[in-house]
Coordinates of C-alpha atoms and ligand atoms in Angstrom, one line a residue:
M1 CA 133.6 87.7 56.6
E2 CA 135.3 89.0 59.7
R3 CA 138.7 87.8 58.4
E4 CA 138.0 89.6 55.1
A5 CA 137.1 92.8 57.1
S6 CA 140.4 92.7 58.9
I7 CA 142.3 92.1 55.6
S8 CA 140.7 95.1 54.0
G9 CA 141.2 97.2 57.1
A10 CA 137.5 97.7 57.7
Q11 CA 136.4 98.7 61.2
R12 CA 132.8 97.8 60.7
F13 CA 130.2 96.3 58.4
A14 CA 127.3 97.8 56.5
R15 CA 124.0 95.9 56.1
I16 CA 123.4 95.7 52.4
K17 CA 120.4 95.2 50.1
S18 CA 122.2 94.2 46.9
V19 CA 125.2 92.5 45.4
H20 CA 126.2 92.1 41.8
I21 CA 128.2 89.0 41.1
S22 CA 131.0 89.0 38.4
G23 CA 133.1 86.0 37.4
V24 CA 130.1 84.2 35.9
S25 CA 131.6 83.1 32.5
Y26 CA 133.0 79.6 32.1
A27 CA 135.7 81.2 29.8
T28 CA 136.8 83.3 32.8
I29 CA 136.5 81.1 35.8
G30 CA 137.0 77.7 34.1
E31 CA 136.7 74.3 35.7
A32 CA 138.0 75.4 39.1
G33 CA 135.2 78.1 39.4
R34 CA 132.6 75.7 38.1
E35 CA 133.5 73.1 40.7
W36 CA 133.7 75.6 43.5
L37 CA 130.2 77.0 42.7
S38 CA 128.6 73.6 42.4
G39 CA 130.2 72.5 45.7
I40 CA 128.7 75.5 47.6
A41 CA 125.4 75.7 45.7
S42 CA 123.3 73.5 48.0
K43 CA 124.8 75.0 51.2
I44 CA 124.3 78.7 50.6
R45 CA 121.2 80.8 50.3
F46 CA 121.4 84.5 49.3
K47 CA 119.7 86.9 51.7
V48 CA 119.7 90.0 49.4
T49 CA 119.1 90.9 45.7
A50 CA 122.0 89.3 43.8
T51 CA 122.2 90.1 40.1
T52 CA 124.7 88.4 37.8
N53 CA 127.3 89.6 35.2
P54 CA 127.4 88.2 31.6
A55 CA 127.9 84.5 31.1
G56 CA 130.1 83.0 28.4
M57 CA 127.3 82.6 25.9
D58 CA 123.7 83.5 25.0
L59 CA 122.0 81.0 27.3
I60 CA 119.2 80.3 24.8
S61 CA 120.8 80.7 21.4
W62 CA 124.3 79.4 22.2
R63 CA 124.2 76.9 19.4
D64 CA 123.6 79.7 16.9
M65 CA 126.7 81.5 18.3
G66 CA 128.8 78.4 17.5
I67 CA 129.6 77.6 21.2
P68 CA 131.0 74.1 21.6
E69 CA 128.8 71.6 23.6
G70 CA 131.5 71.1 26.3
F71 CA 131.7 74.8 27.0
A72 CA 127.9 75.1 27.1
R73 CA 127.7 72.3 29.6
G74 CA 130.2 74.0 32.0
Q75 CA 128.5 77.3 31.6
I76 CA 125.0 76.0 32.3
E77 CA 126.2 74.3 35.4
I78 CA 127.7 77.6 36.7
V79 CA 124.4 79.4 35.9
D80 CA 122.4 76.6 37.7
S81 CA 124.6 76.8 40.8
L82 CA 124.1 80.6 41.0
I83 CA 120.4 80.4 40.6
E84 CA 120.2 77.6 43.2
M85 CA 121.8 80.0 45.7
G86 CA 119.2 82.6 44.9
A87 CA 120.9 84.8 42.2
L88 CA 118.7 86.7 39.7
P89 CA 119.4 85.6 36.1
T90 CA 120.1 89.1 34.8
F91 CA 123.5 88.2 33.1
T92 CA 124.4 91.8 32.3
C93 CA 127.1 94.3 33.3
T94 CA 124.5 97.1 33.5
P95 CA 122.3 95.7 36.3
Y96 CA 121.5 99.3 37.2
L97 CA 119.4 99.4 34.0
S98 CA 117.8 96.0 34.7
G99 CA 116.2 96.3 38.1
N100 CA 119.1 96.5 40.5
L101 CA 119.5 100.3 41.2
P102 CA 120.9 101.3 44.6
A103 CA 119.9 104.6 46.1
Y104 CA 122.2 107.7 46.7
G105 CA 124.5 107.0 49.6
E106 CA 123.6 103.3 49.8
S107 CA 126.4 100.9 50.5
V108 CA 126.4 97.7 48.3
C109 CA 128.9 95.0 47.4
W110 CA 129.3 94.7 43.7
G111 CA 131.7 93.1 41.3
E112 CA 132.1 94.3 37.7
S113 CA 134.4 97.3 37.5
S114 CA 132.3 99.3 35.0
A115 CA 129.1 98.9 37.0
V116 CA 130.9 99.8 40.3
A117 CA 132.3 103.0 38.8
F118 CA 128.9 103.9 37.3
I119 CA 126.9 103.5 40.5
N120 CA 129.6 105.3 42.6
S121 CA 129.8 108.2 40.2
V122 CA 126.4 108.6 38.6
I123 CA 124.0 107.3 41.2
G124 CA 126.1 108.2 44.3
A125 CA 125.8 104.7 45.8
R126 CA 128.9 103.2 47.4
S127 CA 130.9 100.1 46.5
N128 CA 134.4 98.9 46.0
R129 CA 135.3 96.7 43.0
E130 CA 134.9 93.4 44.7
G131 CA 135.8 89.9 43.6
A132 CA 133.3 87.2 42.9
T133 CA 133.9 85.3 46.1
K134 CA 133.4 88.3 48.3
T135 CA 130.1 89.2 46.5
I136 CA 128.8 85.7 47.1
V137 CA 129.7 85.8 50.8
A138 CA 128.1 89.3 51.1
A139 CA 125.0 87.9 49.4
A140 CA 124.8 85.0 51.8
T141 CA 125.4 87.2 54.9
G142 CA 123.7 90.5 53.9
Y143 CA 126.8 92.5 55.1
T144 CA 129.9 94.1 53.5
P145 CA 133.0 95.5 55.2
L146 CA 133.1 99.3 55.1
Y147 CA 136.4 100.5 53.6
G148 CA 137.6 102.2 50.4
K149 CA 134.9 103.9 48.4
H150 CA 132.3 103.4 51.2
L151 CA 134.1 106.1 53.1
D152 CA 133.8 109.8 52.4
E153 CA 137.6 110.5 52.5
N154 CA 138.2 108.1 49.6
R155 CA 135.6 109.8 47.4
V156 CA 137.2 113.2 47.3
P157 CA 138.4 114.3 43.8
D158 CA 142.1 114.6 43.4
L159 CA 142.6 115.3 39.7
A160 CA 140.8 117.9 37.5
V161 CA 140.7 116.8 33.9
Y162 CA 140.2 119.3 31.0
P163 CA 139.8 117.6 27.7
E164 CA 140.4 119.7 24.6
S165 CA 137.4 118.3 22.7
L166 CA 135.2 115.3 22.8
E167 CA 133.5 114.8 19.5
N168 CA 132.0 111.3 19.7
L169 CA 131.4 108.4 22.1
L170 CA 134.8 106.9 21.3
H171 CA 136.5 110.1 22.7
Y172 CA 134.8 109.6 26.1
Y173 CA 136.1 106.0 26.2
L174 CA 139.6 107.2 25.2
L175 CA 139.6 110.1 27.7
A176 CA 138.8 107.8 30.7
Y177 CA 141.2 105.1 29.4
H178 CA 144.0 107.8 29.2
I179 CA 143.3 108.9 32.8
G180 CA 143.2 105.3 34.0
L181 CA 146.6 104.6 32.4
H182 CA 148.4 107.6 33.8
Y183 CA 146.5 108.2 37.1
P184 CA 145.2 104.7 37.9
D185 CA 144.1 105.3 41.5
S186 CA 142.7 108.8 41.0
V187 CA 139.2 110.2 41.6
P188 CA 139.0 112.5 38.5
I189 CA 136.7 115.4 37.8
Y190 CA 135.9 115.3 34.1
N191 CA 135.2 118.9 33.1
V192 CA 132.9 118.1 30.2
K193 CA 129.8 120.1 29.2
R194 CA 127.4 117.1 28.6
A195 CA 127.3 113.4 29.2
S196 CA 124.6 111.1 27.9
L197 CA 123.9 107.7 29.5
A198 CA 126.2 106.0 26.9
E199 CA 129.0 108.5 27.6
L200 CA 128.7 108.1 31.4
K201 CA 128.9 104.3 30.9
A202 CA 132.0 104.7 28.7
L203 CA 133.8 106.9 31.3
A204 CA 133.0 104.3 34.0
A205 CA 134.1 101.3 31.9
A206 CA 137.3 102.7 30.4
G207 CA 138.9 104.2 33.5
A208 CA 138.4 101.0 35.4
A209 CA 139.8 98.9 32.5
S210 CA 143.1 100.8 32.0
G211 CA 143.5 101.6 35.7
S212 CA 141.5 101.1 39.0
I213 CA 139.3 104.2 38.8
E214 CA 136.3 103.4 40.9
M215 CA 134.6 106.8 40.7
Y216 CA 134.6 110.1 38.9
H217 CA 132.8 113.4 39.1
I218 CA 131.3 115.7 36.4
P219 CA 130.4 119.2 37.6
G220 CA 126.6 119.8 37.3
I221 CA 125.9 116.2 36.3
T222 CA 127.1 113.7 38.9
P223 CA 125.5 114.0 42.4
N224 CA 128.5 113.5 44.7
K225 CA 130.0 116.4 46.7
L226 CA 132.7 118.3 44.8
S227 CA 135.8 120.0 46.1
D228 CA 138.9 121.5 44.4
A229 CA 141.4 118.9 43.1
A230 CA 145.0 119.2 44.0
K231 CA 146.2 118.6 40.5
S232 CA 144.8 119.6 37.1
I233 CA 145.7 118.4 33.6
Q234 CA 144.7 118.9 30.0
V235 CA 144.0 116.0 27.6
T236 CA 144.4 116.9 23.9
K237 CA 142.7 115.5 20.9
R238 CA 146.2 114.3 19.9
D239 CA 146.5 112.3 23.2
L240 CA 143.2 110.6 22.4
L241 CA 144.1 109.8 18.8
S242 CA 147.5 108.4 19.6
L243 CA 145.8 106.2 22.3
R244 CA 143.4 104.9 19.7
E245 CA 146.4 104.0 17.5
E246 CA 148.0 102.1 20.4
L247 CA 144.8 100.1 21.1
S248 CA 144.4 99.2 17.4
S249 CA 146.4 96.6 15.7
F250 CA 144.9 96.6 12.2
D251 CA 143.1 99.0 9.9
G252 CA 140.3 97.5 7.8
G253 CA 139.4 93.9 7.0
T254 CA 137.7 92.8 10.2
D255 CA 136.2 89.3 10.8
L256 CA 133.6 90.6 13.2
V257 CA 132.2 93.9 14.6
V258 CA 131.3 93.7 18.3
L259 CA 129.3 96.5 20.0
G260 CA 127.9 96.7 23.6
C261 CA 130.7 97.0 26.1
P262 CA 129.2 97.8 28.6
H263 CA 125.9 96.2 27.5
L264 CA 123.9 98.6 25.3
S265 CA 121.1 100.6 26.9
L266 CA 117.7 100.9 25.2
Q267 CA 118.7 104.4 24.0
E268 CA 121.8 103.1 22.4
I269 CA 120.0 100.2 20.7
K270 CA 117.4 102.7 19.3
G271 CA 120.2 105.0 18.1
L272 CA 122.1 102.1 16.5
S273 CA 118.9 100.8 14.8
D274 CA 118.5 104.3 13.2
L275 CA 122.1 104.4 12.0
M276 CA 121.7 101.0 10.5
N277 CA 118.4 101.8 8.8
G278 CA 118.7 101.6 5.0
R279 CA 122.2 99.9 5.1
K280 CA 123.5 96.4 4.9
A281 CA 126.4 94.9 6.8
I282 CA 129.3 93.6 4.7
V283 CA 130.8 91.7 7.6
K284 CA 129.5 89.9 10.6
F285 CA 128.0 92.3 13.2
W286 CA 127.3 91.2 16.8
I287 CA 125.5 93.4 19.4
F288 CA 125.4 92.6 23.1
T289 CA 122.7 93.7 25.6
A290 CA 120.7 92.6 28.6
R291 CA 118.0 89.9 28.2
A292 CA 115.7 92.2 30.2
F293 CA 115.5 94.4 27.1
M294 CA 114.5 91.6 24.8
P295 CA 110.7 92.2 24.8
L296 CA 111.2 96.0 24.7
I297 CA 113.2 95.9 21.5
E298 CA 111.0 93.3 19.8
R299 CA 109.4 96.0 17.6
L300 CA 112.5 97.8 16.5
K301 CA 115.0 94.9 16.1
W302 CA 113.8 94.3 12.6
K303 CA 115.9 97.3 11.5
I304 CA 119.0 95.7 13.1
E305 CA 118.3 92.3 11.7
R306 CA 117.6 93.7 8.2
F307 CA 120.9 95.4 8.4
G308 CA 122.4 92.0 9.0
A309 CA 123.4 92.3 12.7
R310 CA 122.7 89.8 15.4
I311 CA 121.7 90.6 19.0
W312 CA 123.0 88.4 21.7
Y313 CA 121.8 88.4 25.3
D314 CA 123.3 87.1 28.6
T315 CA 126.9 87.4 27.3
C316 CA 129.5 89.8 25.8
M317 CA 132.4 89.8 23.4
V318 CA 135.0 89.6 26.1
V319 CA 133.7 86.8 28.2
S320 CA 132.5 84.5 25.3
P321 CA 135.2 82.3 23.8
L322 CA 135.5 84.2 20.4
E323 CA 138.9 82.8 19.7
E324 CA 137.4 79.3 19.7
L325 CA 134.8 80.4 17.1
G326 CA 137.5 81.0 14.5
I327 CA 137.5 84.8 14.9
K328 CA 140.9 86.5 14.6
R329 CA 140.2 90.2 13.9
V330 CA 137.5 92.2 15.7
T331 CA 136.4 95.8 15.5
T332 CA 134.8 97.6 18.4
N333 CA 134.0 101.1 19.7
S334 CA 134.9 100.3 23.3
A335 CA 138.3 100.9 24.7
K336 CA 137.6 98.4 27.5
A337 CA 136.7 95.7 25.0
A338 CA 139.7 96.6 22.9
K339 CA 142.0 96.0 25.8
Y340 CA 140.5 92.7 26.9
L341 CA 139.8 91.3 23.4
S342 CA 143.5 91.5 22.9
S343 CA 144.8 90.5 26.4
L344 CA 142.3 87.8 27.3
R345 CA 141.1 86.5 24.0
G346 CA 144.3 87.0 22.0
L347 CA 142.6 88.8 19.1
E348 CA 143.6 91.5 16.7
V349 CA 141.6 94.7 17.5
E350 CA 140.5 97.7 15.5
L351 CA 139.0 100.6 17.6
L352 CA 136.7 103.0 15.8
D353 CA 133.7 105.2 16.7
I354 CA 130.3 103.7 15.9
K355 CA 129.6 106.0 12.9
E356 CA 133.0 105.1 11.4
I357 CA 132.2 101.4 12.0
I358 CA 128.9 101.6 10.2
E359 CA 130.4 103.5 7.3
R360 CA 133.4 101.2 6.9
Y361 CA 131.6 97.9 7.3
S362 CA 128.2 98.4 5.7
A363 CA 126.8 99.7 2.4
P364 CA 123.6 101.4 1.3
E365 CA 120.8 98.9 0.7
Ligands
F3S401 FE1 130.4 94.3 30.2 FE2 131.7 92.4 29.0 FE3 132.4 95.0 28.7 S1 131.0 92.3 31.0 S2 131.8 96.0 30.6 S3 130.5 94.0 28.0 S4 133.8 93.3 29.0

């Protein structure tokens, strides 16, 4: 840990109460990661709350997903190793909705770029976007080096963003993706009038996917100290629509709709179930959320199942091996998923807003 601190330029360490571990999927870390984790599992014990990012499959219903036996064996070994060290089996990228919620001003050591940007921006906690190895070391020692977004001077806004109009959730994804592409290391102020939980998640996920944006501000909504930014820019509706074109490689005729990047909140699941009510899917629909929500949505998931969609837990569309399941063309509403489904999974992607997806790929009952 001391060597790590000198590499990152940290002068001191903070005692932490939580880590969030990314790099959990067998599709992402492969044999090398599986072997490393199984080698250290009996030697390390976590001292602090350690939640886990999505795995490569639904850990209970993986056979229904079509996951090959060999992949499942590797994934289960990774999960067992993490749990042996003391990790909590959350397997979600929204741990702040599943029991790991740091306080304002608290320093933590988290992986998962979307969650880091969310807690820095929306909660006012402090973390850099850390790699899996460092989060494991931090969990075992209970300390993290203080540098980057732990320090006040790196949390100051430097770019004021004025969007022309934001009409739906997809526009929030595209706005942050646009800023991440053109100002990858910025701390933007998004001058928007409102932001729901889904919209705050979208801003966090997309800016960290196209760039390295680890935090943003929204006047009157996010809690961190605001000051004037040196530069200001406008983002037009045309900018957002042309970005959507760039991220889409087909228009109609999908194999699979995937929703839940980042994992859907309870509010989003409820909203989706209302949109789906009275309609039937005409293609395969997959929805991803945290297993912690499973009992809570028990009484409303019939609407989703009657529509013909399937809810998966513990995993997501990007870290599960969709290409091995015979899928070639996917439709999503998340700009982050669009990027990684294409670059990591090698799939054709169509990017649409949720309402457009429901309209295009379902029919009245
Ligand atoms: Fe989460 Fe997977 Fe997207 S980990 S942020 S749903 S790529």
